[in-house]
Short mmCIF file of C-alpha atoms and ligand atoms in Angstrom, two decimals:
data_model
loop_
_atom_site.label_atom_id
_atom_site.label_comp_id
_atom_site.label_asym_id
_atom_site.label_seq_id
_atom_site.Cartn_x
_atom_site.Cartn_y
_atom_site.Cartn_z
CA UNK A 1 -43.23 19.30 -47.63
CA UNK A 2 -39.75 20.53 -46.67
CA UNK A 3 -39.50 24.53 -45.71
CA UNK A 4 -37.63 24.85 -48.96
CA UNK A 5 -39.80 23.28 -50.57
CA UNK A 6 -42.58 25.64 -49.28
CA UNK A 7 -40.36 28.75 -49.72
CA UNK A 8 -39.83 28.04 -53.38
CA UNK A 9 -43.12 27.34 -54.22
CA UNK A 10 -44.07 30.80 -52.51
CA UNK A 11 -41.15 32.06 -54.34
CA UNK A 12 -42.30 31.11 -57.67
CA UNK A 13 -45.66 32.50 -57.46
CA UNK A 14 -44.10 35.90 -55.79
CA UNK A 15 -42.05 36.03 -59.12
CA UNK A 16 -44.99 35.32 -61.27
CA UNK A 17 -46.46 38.18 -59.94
CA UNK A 18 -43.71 40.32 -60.16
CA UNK A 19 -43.40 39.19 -63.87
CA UNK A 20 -46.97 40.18 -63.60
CA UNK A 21 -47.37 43.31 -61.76
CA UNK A 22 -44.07 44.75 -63.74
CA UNK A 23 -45.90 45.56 -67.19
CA UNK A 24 -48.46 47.85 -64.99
CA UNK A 25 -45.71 49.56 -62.84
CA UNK A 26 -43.91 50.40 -66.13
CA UNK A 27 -47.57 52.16 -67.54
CA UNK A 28 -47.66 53.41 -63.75
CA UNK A 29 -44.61 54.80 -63.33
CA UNK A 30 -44.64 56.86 -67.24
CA UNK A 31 -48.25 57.70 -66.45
CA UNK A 32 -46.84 59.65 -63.19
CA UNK A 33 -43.82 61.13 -65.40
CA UNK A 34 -46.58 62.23 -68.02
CA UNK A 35 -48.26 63.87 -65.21
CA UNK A 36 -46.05 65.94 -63.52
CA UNK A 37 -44.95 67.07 -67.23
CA UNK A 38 -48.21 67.98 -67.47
CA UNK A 39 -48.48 69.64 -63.61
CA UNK A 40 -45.20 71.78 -64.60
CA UNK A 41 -46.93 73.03 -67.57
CA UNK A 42 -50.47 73.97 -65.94
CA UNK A 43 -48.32 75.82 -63.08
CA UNK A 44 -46.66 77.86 -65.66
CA UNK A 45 -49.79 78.33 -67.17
CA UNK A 46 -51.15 80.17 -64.00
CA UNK A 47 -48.36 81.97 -63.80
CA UNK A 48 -48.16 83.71 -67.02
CA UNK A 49 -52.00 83.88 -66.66
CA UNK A 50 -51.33 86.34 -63.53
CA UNK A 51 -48.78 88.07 -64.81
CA UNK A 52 -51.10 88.81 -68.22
CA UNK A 53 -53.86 89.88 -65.68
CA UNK A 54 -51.53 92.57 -64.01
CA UNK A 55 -50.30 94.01 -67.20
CA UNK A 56 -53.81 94.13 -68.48
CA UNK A 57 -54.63 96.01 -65.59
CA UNK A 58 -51.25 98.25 -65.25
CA UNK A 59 -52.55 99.16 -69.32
CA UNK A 60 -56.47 100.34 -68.05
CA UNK A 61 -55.03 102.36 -64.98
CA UNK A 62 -52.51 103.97 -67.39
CA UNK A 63 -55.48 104.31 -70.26
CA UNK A 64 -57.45 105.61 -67.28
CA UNK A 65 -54.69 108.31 -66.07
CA UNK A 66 -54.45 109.55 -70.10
CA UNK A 67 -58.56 109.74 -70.28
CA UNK A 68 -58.78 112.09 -67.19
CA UNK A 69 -56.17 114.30 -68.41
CA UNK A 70 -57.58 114.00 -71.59
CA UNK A 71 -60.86 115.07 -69.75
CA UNK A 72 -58.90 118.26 -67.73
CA UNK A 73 -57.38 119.71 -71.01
CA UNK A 74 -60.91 119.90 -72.82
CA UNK A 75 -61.80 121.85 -69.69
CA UNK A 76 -58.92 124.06 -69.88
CA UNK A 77 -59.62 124.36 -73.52
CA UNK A 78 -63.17 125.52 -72.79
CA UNK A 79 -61.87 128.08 -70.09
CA UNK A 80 -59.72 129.42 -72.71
CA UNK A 81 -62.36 130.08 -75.51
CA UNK A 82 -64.10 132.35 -73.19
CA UNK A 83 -61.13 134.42 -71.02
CA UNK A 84 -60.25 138.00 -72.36
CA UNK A 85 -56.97 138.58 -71.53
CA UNK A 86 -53.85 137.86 -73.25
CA UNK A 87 -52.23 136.80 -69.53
CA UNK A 88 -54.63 135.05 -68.87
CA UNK A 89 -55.16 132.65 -72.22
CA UNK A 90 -51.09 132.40 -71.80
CA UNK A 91 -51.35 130.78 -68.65
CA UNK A 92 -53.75 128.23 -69.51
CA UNK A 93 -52.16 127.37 -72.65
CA UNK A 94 -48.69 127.03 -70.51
CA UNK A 95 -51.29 124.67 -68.54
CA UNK A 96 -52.44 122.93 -71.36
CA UNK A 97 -49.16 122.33 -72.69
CA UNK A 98 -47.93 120.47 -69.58
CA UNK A 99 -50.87 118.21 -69.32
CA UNK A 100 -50.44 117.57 -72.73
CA UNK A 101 -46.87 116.24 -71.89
CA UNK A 102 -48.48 114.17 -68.62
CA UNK A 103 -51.36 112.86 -70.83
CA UNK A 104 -48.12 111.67 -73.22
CA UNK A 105 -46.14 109.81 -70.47
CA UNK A 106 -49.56 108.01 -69.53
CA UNK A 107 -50.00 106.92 -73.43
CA UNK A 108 -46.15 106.34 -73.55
CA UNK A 109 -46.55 104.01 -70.15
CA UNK A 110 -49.52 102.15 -71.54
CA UNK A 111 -48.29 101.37 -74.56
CA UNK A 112 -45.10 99.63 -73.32
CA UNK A 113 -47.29 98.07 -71.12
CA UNK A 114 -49.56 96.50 -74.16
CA UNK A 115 -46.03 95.26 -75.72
CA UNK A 116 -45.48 93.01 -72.29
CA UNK A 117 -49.31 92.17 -72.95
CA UNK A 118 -48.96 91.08 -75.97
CA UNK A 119 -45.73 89.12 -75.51
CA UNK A 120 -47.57 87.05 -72.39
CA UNK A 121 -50.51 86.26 -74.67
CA UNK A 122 -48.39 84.89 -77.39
CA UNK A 123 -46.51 82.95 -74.99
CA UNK A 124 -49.52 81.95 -73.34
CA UNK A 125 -50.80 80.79 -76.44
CA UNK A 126 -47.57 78.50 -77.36
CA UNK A 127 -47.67 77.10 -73.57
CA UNK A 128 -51.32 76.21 -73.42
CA UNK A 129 -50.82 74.27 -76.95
CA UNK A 130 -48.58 72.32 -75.31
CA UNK A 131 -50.39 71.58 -71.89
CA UNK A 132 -53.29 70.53 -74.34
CA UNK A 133 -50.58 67.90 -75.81
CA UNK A 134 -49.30 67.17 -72.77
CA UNK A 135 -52.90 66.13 -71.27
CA UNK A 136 -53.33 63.91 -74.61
CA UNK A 137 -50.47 62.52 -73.45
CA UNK A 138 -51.34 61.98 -69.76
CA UNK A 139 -54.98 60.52 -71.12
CA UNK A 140 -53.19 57.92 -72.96
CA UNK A 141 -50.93 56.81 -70.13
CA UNK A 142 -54.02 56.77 -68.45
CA UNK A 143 -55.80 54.56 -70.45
CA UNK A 144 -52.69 51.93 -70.72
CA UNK A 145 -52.63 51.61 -67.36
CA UNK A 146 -56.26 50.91 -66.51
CA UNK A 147 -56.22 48.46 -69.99
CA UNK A 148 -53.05 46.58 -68.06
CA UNK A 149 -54.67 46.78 -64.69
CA UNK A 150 -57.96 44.89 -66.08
CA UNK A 151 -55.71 42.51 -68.55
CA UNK A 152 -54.05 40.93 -65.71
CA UNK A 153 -56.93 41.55 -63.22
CA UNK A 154 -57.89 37.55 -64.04
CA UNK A 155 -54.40 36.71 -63.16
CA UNK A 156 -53.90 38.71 -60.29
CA UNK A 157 -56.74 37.14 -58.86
CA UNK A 158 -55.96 33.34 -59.52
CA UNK A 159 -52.06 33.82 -58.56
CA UNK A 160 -53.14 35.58 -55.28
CA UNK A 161 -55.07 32.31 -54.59
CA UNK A 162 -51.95 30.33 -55.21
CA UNK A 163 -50.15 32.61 -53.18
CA UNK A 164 -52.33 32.49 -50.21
CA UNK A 165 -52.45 28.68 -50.25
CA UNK A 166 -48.13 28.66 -50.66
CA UNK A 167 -48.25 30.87 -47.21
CA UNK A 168 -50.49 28.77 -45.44
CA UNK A 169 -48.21 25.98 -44.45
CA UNK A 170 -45.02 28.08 -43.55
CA UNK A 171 -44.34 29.79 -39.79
CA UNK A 172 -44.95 33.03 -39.06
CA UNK A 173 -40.95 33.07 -38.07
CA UNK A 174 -39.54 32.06 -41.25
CA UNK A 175 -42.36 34.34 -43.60
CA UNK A 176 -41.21 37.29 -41.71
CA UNK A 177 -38.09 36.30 -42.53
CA UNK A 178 -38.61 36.06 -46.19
CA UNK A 179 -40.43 39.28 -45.95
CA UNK A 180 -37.68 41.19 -44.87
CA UNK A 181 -35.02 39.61 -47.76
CA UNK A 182 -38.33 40.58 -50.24
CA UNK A 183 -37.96 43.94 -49.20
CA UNK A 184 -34.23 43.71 -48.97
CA UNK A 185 -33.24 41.89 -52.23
CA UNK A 186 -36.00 43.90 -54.25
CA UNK A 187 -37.90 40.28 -54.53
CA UNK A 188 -35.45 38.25 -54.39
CA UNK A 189 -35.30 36.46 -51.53
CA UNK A 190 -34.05 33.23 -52.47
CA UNK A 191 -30.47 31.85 -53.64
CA UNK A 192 -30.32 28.74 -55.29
CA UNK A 193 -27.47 26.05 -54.29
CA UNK A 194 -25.40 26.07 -57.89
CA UNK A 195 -23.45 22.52 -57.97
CA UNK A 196 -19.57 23.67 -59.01
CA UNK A 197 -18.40 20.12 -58.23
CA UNK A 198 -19.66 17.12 -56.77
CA UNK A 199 -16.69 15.14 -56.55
CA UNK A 200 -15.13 17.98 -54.91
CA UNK A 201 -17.91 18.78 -53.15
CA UNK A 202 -18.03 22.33 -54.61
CA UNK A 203 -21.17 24.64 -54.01
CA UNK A 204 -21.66 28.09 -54.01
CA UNK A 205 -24.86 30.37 -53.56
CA UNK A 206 -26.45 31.21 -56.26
CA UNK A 207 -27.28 34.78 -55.67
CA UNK A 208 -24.03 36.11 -54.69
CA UNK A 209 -22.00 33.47 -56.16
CA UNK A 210 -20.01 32.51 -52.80
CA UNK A 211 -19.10 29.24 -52.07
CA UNK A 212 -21.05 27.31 -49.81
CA UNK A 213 -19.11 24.56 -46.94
CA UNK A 214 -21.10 21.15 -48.14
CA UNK A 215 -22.35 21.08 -44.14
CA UNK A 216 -24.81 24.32 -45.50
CA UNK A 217 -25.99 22.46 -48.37
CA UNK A 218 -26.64 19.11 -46.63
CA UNK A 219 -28.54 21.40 -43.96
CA UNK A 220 -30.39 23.36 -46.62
CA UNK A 221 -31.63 19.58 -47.94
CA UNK A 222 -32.69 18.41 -44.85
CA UNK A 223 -34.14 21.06 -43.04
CA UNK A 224 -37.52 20.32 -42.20
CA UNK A 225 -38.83 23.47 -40.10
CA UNK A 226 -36.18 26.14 -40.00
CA UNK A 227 -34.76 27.16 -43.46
CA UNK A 228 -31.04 27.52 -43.75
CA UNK A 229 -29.19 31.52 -45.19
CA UNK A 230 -26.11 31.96 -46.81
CA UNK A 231 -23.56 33.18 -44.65
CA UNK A 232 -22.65 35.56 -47.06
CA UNK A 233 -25.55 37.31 -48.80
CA UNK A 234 -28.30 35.90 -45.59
CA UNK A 235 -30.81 35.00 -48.89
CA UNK A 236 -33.07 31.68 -47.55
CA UNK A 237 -30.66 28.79 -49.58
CA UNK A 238 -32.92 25.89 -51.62
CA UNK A 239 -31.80 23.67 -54.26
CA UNK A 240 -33.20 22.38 -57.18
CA UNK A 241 -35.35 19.27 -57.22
CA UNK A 242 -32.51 17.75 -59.73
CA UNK A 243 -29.87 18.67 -56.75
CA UNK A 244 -32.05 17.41 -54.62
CA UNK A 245 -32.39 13.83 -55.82
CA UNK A 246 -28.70 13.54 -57.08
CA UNK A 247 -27.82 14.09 -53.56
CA UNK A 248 -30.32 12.16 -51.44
CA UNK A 249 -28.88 9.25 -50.25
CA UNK A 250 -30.06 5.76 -52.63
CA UNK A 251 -30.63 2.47 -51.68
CA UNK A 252 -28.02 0.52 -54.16
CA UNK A 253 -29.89 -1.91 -56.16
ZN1 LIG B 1 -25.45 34.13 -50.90
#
């Protein structure tokens, strides 16, 4: 078997699983969309969770502030019920009066605090309805991809066979070099020899459509150990088994 001939047959099973593969990486890659939707949505989650927290607590430590005061003016009250003096049941109720107005602009404070509370619960509660969708969502894309992985499991297994036996026979030289193109022409490697004209001895690549000098496609056929690149594009050049024949020299009958 020729190099090309090797090189295509690696080629077709490296396509086949391509073909194969490409299903899964479609589930894989919307799976990994799904999930940083969902990542996004659990970060803002936390964050709204904190900021809840610290307006919850600004609200007890304002709540707190009003109680004491609260606490100091019953006090002051109780003083008063038992002075005698006119002075002196002035002054307290001057004192009185003024933590009245502190115990106010604690109540005042707390309550526009419990407005921001309220207002991060609701949104709290629209946000975490949709991270609940959103992980429905991720759960599915989940589940397609494992369904894919094990539908073409089978086939993964019985074209990696294939493909180790198509690598066998070809030098480690020559694989590298199809490795790199793999890489480098996202899978494909390969450019078929397109016949223009054969009178006219017209070829051209088949991958990047440049025309190919008729020495390049009699060296693609022939090569037995070395495969033969398009000047142009570098792709590994192989031709079909029709070019092949029609071009092979016959013994005339
Ligand atoms: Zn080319």
């Amino acid at each position: 078997m020729s190099v090309q001939d090797q090189l295509r047959t690696l080629y077709t099973v490296d396509r086949q699983l391509q073909a194969l593969r490409s299903r899964v990486d479609a589930a894989a890659r919307r799976l990994a969309a799904t999930q940083t939707r969902l990542d996004q949505h659990e970060r803002q989650q936390a964050e709204l969770t904190e900021q809840l927290k610290t307006a919850q607590a600004k609200v007890a430590t304002q709540e707190n502030e009003a109680a004491s005061v609260e606490a100091r003016i019953e006090q002051l009250r109780q003083t008063m019920s038992t002075v005698r003096s006119n002075k002196e049941y002035s002054a307290l109720l001057v004192e009185v009066n003024t933590q009245k107005a502190e115990k106010s602009k604690y109540e005042d404070a707390a309550l526009s605090e419990m407005t921001q509370v309220d207002d991060l619960q609701a949104r709290l509660k629209l946000l975490s309805a949709k991270t609940d969708e959103q992980r429905t969502i991720v759960e599915g894309a989940q589940k397609e991809v494992a369904e894919g992985e094990s539908e073409i499991s089978d086939q993964l297994t019985e074209l990696q066979k294939e493909r180790d036996a198509a690598v066998a026979p070809i030098d480690e030289g020559t694989l590298g070099l199809y490795t790199k193109l793999i890489a480098e022409f996202d899978g494909e490697a390969l450019g078929e020899i397109e016949e223009q004209d054969r009178r006219r001895m017209e070829y051209t690549c088949g991958a990047c459509f440049m025309s190919l000098p008729i020495q390049v496609v009699n060296a693609t056929l022939t090569a037995a150990v070395t495969p033969v690149q398009c000047s142009s594009c570098q792709r590994i050049l192989h031709a079909s088994p029709d070019l092949i024949e029609a071009l092979s020299p016959k013994e005339k009958k």
